[in-house]
Amino acid sequence: MLDRFLKAFPDPKALVQLSSNYDPRCTGSFGYLLRSQPDGQALLRKLGQYGFLSTSFERFMIDSSGEDVVIQLIRNVDMRNDAADIALKSVHLYRSLSAFFGPEKIRHFTLGSGMGQYCDTLGEFMQGNVSFDGICPTVYLDKSVLEAPLPDHDDILAQSIETLAQRLGQKDREASITQQVTHLLRPDAMGVNATLSAVARELAMSGRTLQRRLSDENASFNGIVDQARKEQALSLLLCSPLSIVEIAEDLGFVELSSFYRAFRLWFDNTPARFRSENRLATRMAGI
């Protein structure tokens, strides 16, 4: 569908212009979420909780412990890294946050270096308040948004979204064993340090049965854990003030050298160099 859309609107400026025809307060699940919550604090809490806000982003990582409120959009690993798709979602996110909090509350927007022909258009659209030296799409908000009331607060809509989230959560539990294990290894669930036996108990089966069912799907528990650690290492380095030692401990590495070896296999880089090369990590970690 995206390919057909880009053929109809090949000019990046046309994509931005098209988005201006829609009210961000009434567009998409993110707009509905903005309209359902009473204030910025509640919005960010729900934003981190719900995993169905976009088909292109698996979840939002939110950190409000520093100078800014930082929202990082984590790409779904199954989605291709398409600059046009990222551009569209970024424009929609920018318009939505501007509509509810005001553009002056958006302090900065960071995108990856692979945006190509969209850089100039996005730079103009965001009034120069964007850079292209990050890894994941990231927006920095003035911390006053936490206390900002959302005027369209709708309790009925909030309940509807909650019901939808519960139903989608039920679908997750009916998903493949690989997907269920992946979900359980998330930070807001059991985490990457969960053992095979603990995950098996959560899924109401023996460890041997879990291994067999994963094998039937051409997957393995260790492989899923490795992928989960890779994704969480990226998020923690880019979106938390934790030291590299603390990140290694959080991810279950007994020896720091083991974390360094794994990280080089994942990203062909060291954690320290990777972090220092990214503006987001520099601002969050103060290095």
C-alpha atoms as an extended CHARMM CRD file, in Angstrom:
* protein
*
       287  EXT
         1         1  MET       CA              0.0000000000        0.0000000000        0.0000000000  PROA      1               0.0000000000
         2         2  LEU       CA              2.8480000000        2.3800000000        0.8350000000  PROA      2               0.0000000000
         3         3  ASP       CA              4.3940000000        1.7540000000       -2.5900000000  PROA      3               0.0000000000
         4         4  ARG       CA              1.1250000000        2.7140000000       -4.3190000000  PROA      4               0.0000000000
         5         5  PHE       CA              0.8070000000        5.7620000000       -2.1230000000  PROA      5               0.0000000000
         6         6  LEU       CA              4.3120000000        6.9590000000       -3.0100000000  PROA      6               0.0000000000
         7         7  LYS       CA              3.6160000000        6.5530000000       -6.7110000000  PROA      7               0.0000000000
         8         8  ALA       CA              0.6210000000        8.8460000000       -6.3110000000  PROA      8               0.0000000000
         9         9  PHE       CA              2.5790000000       11.3510000000       -4.1740000000  PROA      9               0.0000000000
        10        10  PRO       CA              6.2540000000       11.0420000000       -5.1810000000  PROA      10              0.0000000000
        11        11  ASP       CA              7.1760000000       14.5630000000       -4.0640000000  PROA      11              0.0000000000
        12        12  PRO       CA              8.0870000000       14.7290000000       -0.3430000000  PROA      12              0.0000000000
        13        13  LYS       CA              6.3840000000       18.1190000000       -0.0780000000  PROA      13              0.0000000000
        14        14  ALA       CA              3.1850000000       16.5200000000       -1.3640000000  PROA      14              0.0000000000
        15        15  LEU       CA              3.2500000000       14.0890000000        1.5700000000  PROA      15              0.0000000000
        16        16  VAL       CA              3.4950000000       16.9330000000        4.0600000000  PROA      16              0.0000000000
        17        17  GLN       CA              0.7990000000       18.9160000000        2.2560000000  PROA      17              0.0000000000
        18        18  LEU       CA             -1.5070000000       15.8990000000        2.2080000000  PROA      18              0.0000000000
        19        19  SER       CA             -1.1900000000       15.4550000000        5.9680000000  PROA      19              0.0000000000
        20        20  SER       CA             -2.2750000000       19.0690000000        6.4890000000  PROA      20              0.0000000000
        21        21  ASN       CA             -5.7350000000       18.1550000000        5.1610000000  PROA      21              0.0000000000
        22        22  TYR       CA             -6.4780000000       16.0270000000        8.2230000000  PROA      22              0.0000000000
        23        23  ASP       CA             -7.1670000000       17.1480000000       11.7760000000  PROA      23              0.0000000000
        24        24  PRO       CA             -4.5070000000       15.4270000000       13.9450000000  PROA      24              0.0000000000
        25        25  ARG       CA             -6.9810000000       15.4230000000       16.8410000000  PROA      25              0.0000000000
        26        26  CYS       CA             -9.1630000000       12.9750000000       14.9150000000  PROA      26              0.0000000000
        27        27  THR       CA             -6.5970000000       11.0430000000       12.8840000000  PROA      27              0.0000000000
        28        28  GLY       CA             -5.3120000000        7.6140000000       13.8080000000  PROA      28              0.0000000000
        29        29  SER       CA             -4.9830000000        5.8420000000       17.1200000000  PROA      29              0.0000000000
        30        30  PHE       CA             -2.4410000000        8.3810000000       18.3930000000  PROA      30              0.0000000000
        31        31  GLY       CA             -4.9330000000       11.1870000000       17.8870000000  PROA      31              0.0000000000
        32        32  TYR       CA             -7.5930000000        9.2010000000       19.7120000000  PROA      32              0.0000000000
        33        33  LEU       CA             -5.2010000000        8.5670000000       22.5900000000  PROA      33              0.0000000000
        34        34  LEU       CA             -4.4630000000       12.2990000000       22.8430000000  PROA      34              0.0000000000
        35        35  ARG       CA             -8.1890000000       12.9880000000       23.0250000000  PROA      35              0.0000000000
        36        36  SER       CA             -8.8180000000       10.3660000000       25.7030000000  PROA      36              0.0000000000
        37        37  GLN       CA             -6.3810000000       11.4030000000       28.4280000000  PROA      37              0.0000000000
        38        38  PRO       CA             -6.6700000000       14.2170000000       31.0020000000  PROA      38              0.0000000000
        39        39  ASP       CA             -3.0730000000       15.5010000000       30.9240000000  PROA      39              0.0000000000
        40        40  GLY       CA              0.4130000000       14.9540000000       29.5540000000  PROA      40              0.0000000000
        41        41  GLN       CA              1.4820000000       12.6420000000       32.3820000000  PROA      41              0.0000000000
        42        42  ALA       CA             -1.4360000000       10.2910000000       31.7510000000  PROA      42              0.0000000000
        43        43  LEU       CA             -0.8050000000       10.4340000000       28.0080000000  PROA      43              0.0000000000
        44        44  LEU       CA              2.8290000000        9.3960000000       28.3430000000  PROA      44              0.0000000000
        45        45  ARG       CA              1.9230000000        6.5930000000       30.7430000000  PROA      45              0.0000000000
        46        46  LYS       CA             -0.5800000000        5.1680000000       28.2660000000  PROA      46              0.0000000000
        47        47  LEU       CA              1.7560000000        5.7850000000       25.3410000000  PROA      47              0.0000000000
        48        48  GLY       CA              4.3240000000        3.5210000000       26.9480000000  PROA      48              0.0000000000
        49        49  GLN       CA              1.7110000000        0.9420000000       27.9140000000  PROA      49              0.0000000000
        50        50  TYR       CA             -0.1170000000        0.4420000000       24.6270000000  PROA      50              0.0000000000
        51        51  GLY       CA              1.6470000000       -1.3740000000       21.8110000000  PROA      51              0.0000000000
        52        52  PHE       CA             -0.9040000000       -0.9120000000       19.0320000000  PROA      52              0.0000000000
        53        53  LEU       CA             -0.5440000000        2.7780000000       18.1850000000  PROA      53              0.0000000000
        54        54  SER       CA              1.1770000000        2.2120000000       14.8620000000  PROA      54              0.0000000000
        55        55  THR       CA              1.7970000000       -0.6250000000       12.4300000000  PROA      55              0.0000000000
        56        56  SER       CA              5.3300000000        0.6590000000       11.9090000000  PROA      56              0.0000000000
        57        57  PHE       CA              6.4410000000        1.2150000000       15.4860000000  PROA      57              0.0000000000
        58        58  GLU       CA              6.4060000000       -1.5960000000       17.9860000000  PROA      58              0.0000000000
        59        59  ARG       CA              6.3900000000        0.6450000000       21.0270000000  PROA      59              0.0000000000
        60        60  PHE       CA              7.3530000000        4.0230000000       22.4390000000  PROA      60              0.0000000000
        61        61  MET       CA             10.2070000000        4.3310000000       24.9370000000  PROA      61              0.0000000000
        62        62  ILE       CA              9.6580000000        7.3140000000       27.2260000000  PROA      62              0.0000000000
        63        63  ASP       CA             12.1150000000        8.9410000000       29.6240000000  PROA      63              0.0000000000
        64        64  SER       CA             11.1690000000       11.9680000000       31.6960000000  PROA      64              0.0000000000
        65        65  SER       CA             14.0220000000       11.7810000000       34.2220000000  PROA      65              0.0000000000
        66        66  GLY       CA             16.2710000000       14.2630000000       32.4380000000  PROA      66              0.0000000000
        67        67  GLU       CA             16.0170000000       17.8520000000       31.2710000000  PROA      67              0.0000000000
        68        68  ASP       CA             13.4560000000       16.9850000000       28.5660000000  PROA      68              0.0000000000
        69        69  VAL       CA             10.7070000000       14.4350000000       28.1170000000  PROA      69              0.0000000000
        70        70  VAL       CA             12.1380000000       12.0880000000       25.4830000000  PROA      70              0.0000000000
        71        71  ILE       CA              9.9070000000        9.8760000000       23.3500000000  PROA      71              0.0000000000
        72        72  GLN       CA             11.7230000000        7.3260000000       21.2280000000  PROA      72              0.0000000000
        73        73  LEU       CA              9.8590000000        5.3860000000       18.5560000000  PROA      73              0.0000000000
        74        74  ILE       CA             11.1050000000        1.8090000000       18.3880000000  PROA      74              0.0000000000
        75        75  ARG       CA             10.6960000000        0.2760000000       14.9560000000  PROA      75              0.0000000000
        76        76  ASN       CA              8.9800000000       -3.0620000000       14.6010000000  PROA      76              0.0000000000
        77        77  VAL       CA             11.7460000000       -5.4960000000       13.6530000000  PROA      77              0.0000000000
        78        78  ASP       CA              9.4740000000       -7.0090000000       11.0010000000  PROA      78              0.0000000000
        79        79  MET       CA              9.0010000000       -3.6820000000        9.2100000000  PROA      79              0.0000000000
        80        80  ARG       CA             11.3690000000       -2.5220000000        6.5110000000  PROA      80              0.0000000000
        81        81  ASN       CA             13.3630000000        0.6170000000        7.2510000000  PROA      81              0.0000000000
        82        82  ASP       CA             11.4620000000        2.7800000000        4.7810000000  PROA      82              0.0000000000
        83        83  ALA       CA             12.3130000000        6.4930000000        4.8180000000  PROA      83              0.0000000000
        84        84  ALA       CA              8.9260000000        7.4600000000        3.3950000000  PROA      84              0.0000000000
        85        85  ASP       CA              7.0520000000        5.5220000000        6.0800000000  PROA      85              0.0000000000
        86        86  ILE       CA              9.1800000000        7.0420000000        8.8330000000  PROA      86              0.0000000000
        87        87  ALA       CA              8.6670000000       10.5010000000        7.3240000000  PROA      87              0.0000000000
        88        88  LEU       CA              4.8830000000       10.0810000000        7.2750000000  PROA      88              0.0000000000
        89        89  LYS       CA              4.7190000000        8.8560000000       10.8650000000  PROA      89              0.0000000000
        90        90  SER       CA              7.0800000000       11.6060000000       12.0280000000  PROA      90              0.0000000000
        91        91  VAL       CA              4.9840000000       14.3100000000       10.3550000000  PROA      91              0.0000000000
        92        92  HSD       CA              1.8340000000       12.9090000000       11.9480000000  PROA      92              0.0000000000
        93        93  LEU       CA              3.4630000000       12.7300000000       15.3910000000  PROA      93              0.0000000000
        94        94  TYR       CA              4.7720000000       16.2970000000       15.0530000000  PROA      94              0.0000000000
        95        95  ARG       CA              1.3720000000       17.6210000000       13.9630000000  PROA      95              0.0000000000
        96        96  SER       CA             -0.4350000000       15.7970000000       16.7730000000  PROA      96              0.0000000000
        97        97  LEU       CA              1.8870000000       16.9820000000       19.5350000000  PROA      97              0.0000000000
        98        98  SER       CA              1.8260000000       20.5270000000       18.1280000000  PROA      98              0.0000000000
        99        99  ALA       CA             -1.9780000000       20.5460000000       18.0350000000  PROA      99              0.0000000000
       100       100  PHE       CA             -2.3410000000       19.5000000000       21.6580000000  PROA      100             0.0000000000
       101       101  PHE       CA              0.6670000000       21.0460000000       23.4000000000  PROA      101             0.0000000000
       102       102  GLY       CA              1.7520000000       23.7830000000       20.9830000000  PROA      102             0.0000000000
       103       103  PRO       CA              4.7590000000       23.7130000000       18.6210000000  PROA      103             0.0000000000
       104       104  GLU       CA              6.8440000000       25.6750000000       21.1250000000  PROA      104             0.0000000000
       105       105  LYS       CA              6.7810000000       22.6390000000       23.4470000000  PROA      105             0.0000000000
       106       106  ILE       CA              8.6140000000       20.4920000000       20.8600000000  PROA      106             0.0000000000
       107       107  ARG       CA             12.2340000000       21.2850000000       21.5840000000  PROA      107             0.0000000000
       108       108  HSD       CA             13.8090000000       18.9870000000       19.0230000000  PROA      108             0.0000000000
       109       109  PHE       CA             13.1610000000       16.0500000000       16.6830000000  PROA      109             0.0000000000
       110       110  THR       CA             15.8500000000       13.5370000000       15.7710000000  PROA      110             0.0000000000
       111       111  LEU       CA             15.6920000000       11.1540000000       12.8060000000  PROA      111             0.0000000000
       112       112  GLY       CA             18.1630000000        8.7350000000       11.2460000000  PROA      112             0.0000000000
       113       113  SER       CA             20.6930000000        9.6230000000        8.5910000000  PROA      113             0.0000000000
       114       114  GLY       CA             18.9520000000        7.5810000000        5.9040000000  PROA      114             0.0000000000
       115       115  MET       CA             16.0740000000        9.9840000000        5.2390000000  PROA      115             0.0000000000
       116       116  GLY       CA             17.4990000000       11.0160000000        1.8590000000  PROA      116             0.0000000000
       117       117  GLN       CA             15.1550000000       13.2370000000       -0.1510000000  PROA      117             0.0000000000
       118       118  TYR       CA             12.9610000000       13.9140000000        2.8910000000  PROA      118             0.0000000000
       119       119  CYS       CA             15.5950000000       15.8320000000        4.8710000000  PROA      119             0.0000000000
       120       120  ASP       CA             14.9900000000       19.2700000000        3.3360000000  PROA      120             0.0000000000
       121       121  THR       CA             11.2050000000       18.9250000000        3.4270000000  PROA      121             0.0000000000
       122       122  LEU       CA             11.1360000000       17.7500000000        7.0500000000  PROA      122             0.0000000000
       123       123  GLY       CA             13.6320000000       20.4290000000        8.0380000000  PROA      123             0.0000000000
       124       124  GLU       CA             11.3750000000       23.1030000000        6.5630000000  PROA      124             0.0000000000
       125       125  PHE       CA              8.2170000000       21.5730000000        8.0150000000  PROA      125             0.0000000000
       126       126  MET       CA              9.7150000000       21.3720000000       11.5240000000  PROA      126             0.0000000000
       127       127  GLN       CA             11.1600000000       24.8820000000       11.1840000000  PROA      127             0.0000000000
       128       128  GLY       CA             14.7300000000       23.6660000000       11.3180000000  PROA      128             0.0000000000
       129       129  ASN       CA             14.1020000000       21.9970000000       14.6570000000  PROA      129             0.0000000000
       130       130  VAL       CA             15.2230000000       18.5730000000       13.4350000000  PROA      130             0.0000000000
       131       131  SER       CA             18.5040000000       16.7470000000       12.9690000000  PROA      131             0.0000000000
       132       132  PHE       CA             19.3640000000       13.5630000000       11.0770000000  PROA      132             0.0000000000
       133       133  ASP       CA             22.0820000000       12.0350000000       13.2140000000  PROA      133             0.0000000000
       134       134  GLY       CA             20.0730000000        9.6180000000       15.3590000000  PROA      134             0.0000000000
       135       135  ILE       CA             19.1410000000        5.9550000000       15.1350000000  PROA      135             0.0000000000
       136       136  CYS       CA             15.4260000000        5.9260000000       15.9460000000  PROA      136             0.0000000000
       137       137  PRO       CA             12.8750000000        8.7170000000       15.4670000000  PROA      137             0.0000000000
       138       138  THR       CA             12.9650000000       10.6770000000       18.7150000000  PROA      138             0.0000000000
       139       139  VAL       CA             11.1460000000       13.7650000000       19.9400000000  PROA      139             0.0000000000
       140       140  TYR       CA             12.2000000000       15.9980000000       22.8370000000  PROA      140             0.0000000000
       141       141  LEU       CA              9.3940000000       17.8060000000       24.6620000000  PROA      141             0.0000000000
       142       142  ASP       CA              9.5300000000       20.6020000000       27.1810000000  PROA      142             0.0000000000
       143       143  LYS       CA              8.9610000000       19.0550000000       30.5880000000  PROA      143             0.0000000000
       144       144  SER       CA              5.9910000000       21.3360000000       31.2400000000  PROA      144             0.0000000000
       145       145  VAL       CA              3.8850000000       19.0260000000       29.0240000000  PROA      145             0.0000000000
       146       146  LEU       CA              3.6710000000       16.6080000000       31.9610000000  PROA      146             0.0000000000
       147       147  GLU       CA              1.3730000000       19.0040000000       33.7850000000  PROA      147             0.0000000000
       148       148  ALA       CA             -0.3910000000       20.3300000000       30.6950000000  PROA      148             0.0000000000
       149       149  PRO       CA             -4.1460000000       19.5360000000       30.6050000000  PROA      149             0.0000000000
       150       150  LEU       CA             -5.5830000000       18.0000000000       27.4560000000  PROA      150             0.0000000000
       151       151  PRO       CA             -8.8050000000       19.8990000000       26.6960000000  PROA      151             0.0000000000
       152       152  ASP       CA            -10.4910000000       17.1230000000       24.7060000000  PROA      152             0.0000000000
       153       153  HSD       CA            -10.3660000000       14.6100000000       27.5840000000  PROA      153             0.0000000000
       154       154  ASP       CA            -13.0330000000       11.9790000000       26.9240000000  PROA      154             0.0000000000
       155       155  ASP       CA            -13.6060000000        9.2570000000       29.5530000000  PROA      155             0.0000000000
       156       156  ILE       CA            -15.7550000000        7.1580000000       27.2140000000  PROA      156             0.0000000000
       157       157  LEU       CA            -13.0520000000        7.1830000000       24.5380000000  PROA      157             0.0000000000
       158       158  ALA       CA            -10.4560000000        6.3100000000       27.1740000000  PROA      158             0.0000000000
       159       159  GLN       CA            -12.4820000000        3.2570000000       28.2180000000  PROA      159             0.0000000000
       160       160  SER       CA            -12.9560000000        2.2240000000       24.5930000000  PROA      160             0.0000000000
       161       161  ILE       CA             -9.2060000000        2.3440000000       23.9950000000  PROA      161             0.0000000000
       162       162  GLU       CA             -8.5840000000        0.3610000000       27.1670000000  PROA      162             0.0000000000
       163       163  THR       CA            -11.0590000000       -2.2950000000       26.0230000000  PROA      163             0.0000000000
       164       164  LEU       CA             -9.3600000000       -2.4360000000       22.6250000000  PROA      164             0.0000000000
       165       165  ALA       CA             -5.9670000000       -2.8350000000       24.2910000000  PROA      165             0.0000000000
       166       166  GLN       CA             -7.2560000000       -5.7330000000       26.3820000000  PROA      166             0.0000000000
       167       167  ARG       CA             -8.7000000000       -7.4660000000       23.3350000000  PROA      167             0.0000000000
       168       168  LEU       CA             -5.4810000000       -7.0230000000       21.4000000000  PROA      168             0.0000000000
       169       169  GLY       CA             -3.6110000000       -8.3510000000       24.4100000000  PROA      169             0.0000000000
       170       170  GLN       CA             -5.7830000000      -11.4420000000       24.2210000000  PROA      170             0.0000000000
       171       171  LYS       CA             -4.8260000000      -11.8350000000       20.5630000000  PROA      171             0.0000000000
       172       172  ASP       CA             -1.1770000000      -11.5970000000       21.5890000000  PROA      172             0.0000000000
       173       173  ARG       CA             -1.7250000000      -14.5100000000       23.9510000000  PROA      173             0.0000000000
       174       174  GLU       CA             -3.2280000000      -16.4540000000       21.0490000000  PROA      174             0.0000000000
       175       175  ALA       CA             -0.2470000000      -15.6560000000       18.8140000000  PROA      175             0.0000000000
       176       176  SER       CA              2.5730000000      -18.0110000000       17.9340000000  PROA      176             0.0000000000
       177       177  ILE       CA              4.7980000000      -19.3410000000       20.7010000000  PROA      177             0.0000000000
       178       178  THR       CA              7.6920000000      -17.2800000000       19.3240000000  PROA      178             0.0000000000
       179       179  GLN       CA              5.6110000000      -14.0990000000       19.5550000000  PROA      179             0.0000000000
       180       180  GLN       CA              4.4120000000      -14.9670000000       23.0550000000  PROA      180             0.0000000000
       181       181  VAL       CA              7.9530000000      -15.5680000000       24.3040000000  PROA      181             0.0000000000
       182       182  THR       CA              9.1290000000      -12.3500000000       22.6410000000  PROA      182             0.0000000000
       183       183  HSD       CA              6.3470000000      -10.4570000000       24.4030000000  PROA      183             0.0000000000
       184       184  LEU       CA              7.2160000000      -11.9710000000       27.7970000000  PROA      184             0.0000000000
       185       185  LEU       CA             10.8530000000      -10.9140000000       27.4450000000  PROA      185             0.0000000000
       186       186  ARG       CA              9.9330000000       -7.2340000000       27.1400000000  PROA      186             0.0000000000
       187       187  PRO       CA             10.9910000000       -4.9020000000       29.9820000000  PROA      187             0.0000000000
       188       188  ASP       CA              7.3620000000       -4.3400000000       31.0210000000  PROA      188             0.0000000000
       189       189  ALA       CA              6.7700000000       -8.1000000000       31.3110000000  PROA      189             0.0000000000
       190       190  MET       CA              9.2180000000      -10.7390000000       32.6140000000  PROA      190             0.0000000000
       191       191  GLY       CA             12.3100000000       -9.1550000000       31.0580000000  PROA      191             0.0000000000
       192       192  VAL       CA             15.2880000000      -10.6340000000       29.2280000000  PROA      192             0.0000000000
       193       193  ASN       CA             16.6520000000      -12.3270000000       32.3380000000  PROA      193             0.0000000000
       194       194  ALA       CA             13.6840000000      -14.6740000000       32.6060000000  PROA      194             0.0000000000
       195       195  THR       CA             14.7260000000      -18.3090000000       32.4530000000  PROA      195             0.0000000000
       196       196  LEU       CA             13.3010000000      -20.8420000000       30.0380000000  PROA      196             0.0000000000
       197       197  SER       CA             11.5850000000      -22.6910000000       32.8930000000  PROA      197             0.0000000000
       198       198  ALA       CA             10.0140000000      -19.4650000000       34.2150000000  PROA      198             0.0000000000
       199       199  VAL       CA              8.7050000000      -18.5100000000       30.7680000000  PROA      199             0.0000000000
       200       200  ALA       CA              7.4100000000      -22.0430000000       30.2640000000  PROA      200             0.0000000000
       201       201  ARG       CA              5.5040000000      -21.8760000000       33.5580000000  PROA      201             0.0000000000
       202       202  GLU       CA              3.9950000000      -18.5440000000       32.5120000000  PROA      202             0.0000000000
       203       203  LEU       CA              2.8120000000      -20.2140000000       29.3060000000  PROA      203             0.0000000000
       204       204  ALA       CA              1.4800000000      -23.2190000000       31.2560000000  PROA      204             0.0000000000
       205       205  MET       CA              3.7770000000      -25.8190000000       29.7190000000  PROA      205             0.0000000000
       206       206  SER       CA              6.9960000000      -27.6470000000       30.5310000000  PROA      206             0.0000000000
       207       207  GLY       CA             10.3780000000      -26.3700000000       29.4720000000  PROA      207             0.0000000000
       208       208  ARG       CA             10.8180000000      -29.2900000000       27.1170000000  PROA      208             0.0000000000
       209       209  THR       CA              7.4490000000      -28.6210000000       25.4750000000  PROA      209             0.0000000000
       210       210  LEU       CA              8.3410000000      -24.9490000000       25.0320000000  PROA      210             0.0000000000
       211       211  GLN       CA             11.6390000000      -25.8630000000       23.3690000000  PROA      211             0.0000000000
       212       212  ARG       CA              9.8790000000      -28.3050000000       21.0610000000  PROA      212             0.0000000000
       213       213  ARG       CA              7.1890000000      -25.8230000000       20.0460000000  PROA      213             0.0000000000
       214       214  LEU       CA              9.7790000000      -23.1290000000       19.3790000000  PROA      214             0.0000000000
       215       215  SER       CA             11.7340000000      -25.5870000000       17.2680000000  PROA      215             0.0000000000
       216       216  ASP       CA              8.5750000000      -26.3070000000       15.2780000000  PROA      216             0.0000000000
       217       217  GLU       CA              8.5620000000      -22.5840000000       14.4210000000  PROA      217             0.0000000000
       218       218  ASN       CA             12.2710000000      -22.6350000000       13.4960000000  PROA      218             0.0000000000
       219       219  ALA       CA             13.1310000000      -20.6090000000       16.5940000000  PROA      219             0.0000000000
       220       220  SER       CA             14.9920000000      -21.1740000000       19.8470000000  PROA      220             0.0000000000
       221       221  PHE       CA             14.7060000000      -19.6750000000       23.3080000000  PROA      221             0.0000000000
       222       222  ASN       CA             18.3410000000      -18.5260000000       23.3040000000  PROA      222             0.0000000000
       223       223  GLY       CA             17.8810000000      -16.8990000000       19.9140000000  PROA      223             0.0000000000
       224       224  ILE       CA             14.8160000000      -14.9570000000       21.0690000000  PROA      224             0.0000000000
       225       225  VAL       CA             16.6510000000      -13.8530000000       24.2260000000  PROA      225             0.0000000000
       226       226  ASP       CA             19.5960000000      -12.6640000000       22.1400000000  PROA      226             0.0000000000
       227       227  GLN       CA             17.3100000000      -10.6040000000       19.8840000000  PROA      227             0.0000000000
       228       228  ALA       CA             15.5160000000       -9.1310000000       22.9140000000  PROA      228             0.0000000000
       229       229  ARG       CA             18.8280000000       -8.1770000000       24.5090000000  PROA      229             0.0000000000
       230       230  LYS       CA             19.9490000000       -6.5650000000       21.2510000000  PROA      230             0.0000000000
       231       231  GLU       CA             16.8160000000       -4.3970000000       21.0090000000  PROA      231             0.0000000000
       232       232  GLN       CA             16.8870000000       -3.4480000000       24.6840000000  PROA      232             0.0000000000
       233       233  ALA       CA             20.6050000000       -2.6360000000       24.5840000000  PROA      233             0.0000000000
       234       234  LEU       CA             19.8840000000       -0.2110000000       21.7510000000  PROA      234             0.0000000000
       235       235  SER       CA             17.0060000000        1.4040000000       23.6490000000  PROA      235             0.0000000000
       236       236  LEU       CA             18.9290000000        1.7360000000       26.9110000000  PROA      236             0.0000000000
       237       237  LEU       CA             21.9960000000        3.2210000000       25.2500000000  PROA      237             0.0000000000
       238       238  LEU       CA             19.9730000000        5.7420000000       23.2870000000  PROA      238             0.0000000000
       239       239  CYS       CA             17.1870000000        6.5400000000       25.7190000000  PROA      239             0.0000000000
       240       240  SER       CA             18.4580000000        6.2010000000       29.2820000000  PROA      240             0.0000000000
       241       241  PRO       CA             21.1330000000        7.7710000000       31.4830000000  PROA      241             0.0000000000
       242       242  LEU       CA             22.3590000000        4.3540000000       32.6860000000  PROA      242             0.0000000000
       243       243  SER       CA             26.0760000000        3.6490000000       32.5020000000  PROA      243             0.0000000000
       244       244  ILE       CA             27.3370000000        0.8760000000       30.2310000000  PROA      244             0.0000000000
       245       245  VAL       CA             28.0920000000       -1.2610000000       33.2800000000  PROA      245             0.0000000000
       246       246  GLU       CA             24.5180000000       -0.8200000000       34.5270000000  PROA      246             0.0000000000
       247       247  ILE       CA             23.0900000000       -1.6550000000       31.0980000000  PROA      247             0.0000000000
       248       248  ALA       CA             25.1750000000       -4.8270000000       30.9330000000  PROA      248             0.0000000000
       249       249  GLU       CA             23.9060000000       -5.8520000000       34.3750000000  PROA      249             0.0000000000
       250       250  ASP       CA             20.2850000000       -5.0700000000       33.4550000000  PROA      250             0.0000000000
       251       251  LEU       CA             20.6040000000       -7.2920000000       30.3870000000  PROA      251             0.0000000000
       252       252  GLY       CA             21.9490000000      -10.2020000000       32.4300000000  PROA      252             0.0000000000
       253       253  PHE       CA             25.6150000000      -10.1390000000       31.4400000000  PROA      253             0.0000000000
       254       254  VAL       CA             27.7430000000      -11.3410000000       34.3550000000  PROA      254             0.0000000000
       255       255  GLU       CA             30.9560000000      -10.0730000000       32.7670000000  PROA      255             0.0000000000
       256       256  LEU       CA             31.2370000000       -6.6720000000       31.0900000000  PROA      256             0.0000000000
       257       257  SER       CA             33.5180000000       -8.2340000000       28.4850000000  PROA      257             0.0000000000
       258       258  SER       CA             30.6990000000      -10.5990000000       27.4840000000  PROA      258             0.0000000000
       259       259  PHE       CA             28.4230000000       -7.6150000000       26.8360000000  PROA      259             0.0000000000
       260       260  TYR       CA             31.1020000000       -5.9630000000       24.7120000000  PROA      260             0.0000000000
       261       261  ARG       CA             31.5430000000       -9.1290000000       22.6370000000  PROA      261             0.0000000000
       262       262  ALA       CA             27.8000000000       -9.4780000000       22.1100000000  PROA      262             0.0000000000
       263       263  PHE       CA             27.4270000000       -5.7990000000       21.2310000000  PROA      263             0.0000000000
       264       264  ARG       CA             30.1640000000       -5.9860000000       18.6130000000  PROA      264             0.0000000000
       265       265  LEU       CA             28.4050000000       -8.9710000000       17.0430000000  PROA      265             0.0000000000
       266       266  TRP       CA             25.1150000000       -7.0480000000       16.9970000000  PROA      266             0.0000000000
       267       267  PHE       CA             26.2990000000       -3.6340000000       15.7970000000  PROA      267             0.0000000000
       268       268  ASP       CA             29.9630000000       -4.0370000000       14.7930000000  PROA      268             0.0000000000
       269       269  ASN       CA             30.8460000000       -1.3380000000       17.3090000000  PROA      269             0.0000000000
       270       270  THR       CA             31.5680000000       -0.8580000000       21.0000000000  PROA      270             0.0000000000
       271       271  PRO       CA             28.8330000000        0.4070000000       23.3470000000  PROA      271             0.0000000000
       272       272  ALA       CA             30.8840000000        3.4650000000       24.3060000000  PROA      272             0.0000000000
       273       273  ARG       CA             31.6460000000        4.4970000000       20.7290000000  PROA      273             0.0000000000
       274       274  PHE       CA             28.0910000000        3.7590000000       19.6240000000  PROA      274             0.0000000000
       275       275  ARG       CA             26.6860000000        5.9610000000       22.3850000000  PROA      275             0.0000000000
       276       276  SER       CA             29.1410000000        8.8120000000       21.8410000000  PROA      276             0.0000000000
       277       277  GLU       CA             28.2740000000        8.9590000000       18.1390000000  PROA      277             0.0000000000
       278       278  ASN       CA             24.6200000000        9.6970000000       18.8220000000  PROA      278             0.0000000000
       279       279  ARG       CA             23.3030000000       13.0580000000       19.9280000000  PROA      279             0.0000000000
       280       280  LEU       CA             20.3720000000       11.4750000000       21.7760000000  PROA      280             0.0000000000
       281       281  ALA       CA             22.6930000000        9.3910000000       23.9420000000  PROA      281             0.0000000000
       282       282  THR       CA             24.9810000000       12.3510000000       24.5370000000  PROA      282             0.0000000000
       283       283  ARG       CA             22.1310000000       14.4990000000       25.8260000000  PROA      283             0.0000000000
       284       284  MET       CA             20.5760000000       11.7830000000       27.9700000000  PROA      284             0.0000000000
       285       285  ALA       CA             23.7590000000       10.3470000000       29.5020000000  PROA      285             0.0000000000
       286       286  GLY       CA             25.7310000000       13.5700000000       29.8190000000  PROA      286             0.0000000000
       287       287  ILE       CA             28.8650000000       12.1030000000       28.2230000000  PROA      287             0.0000000000
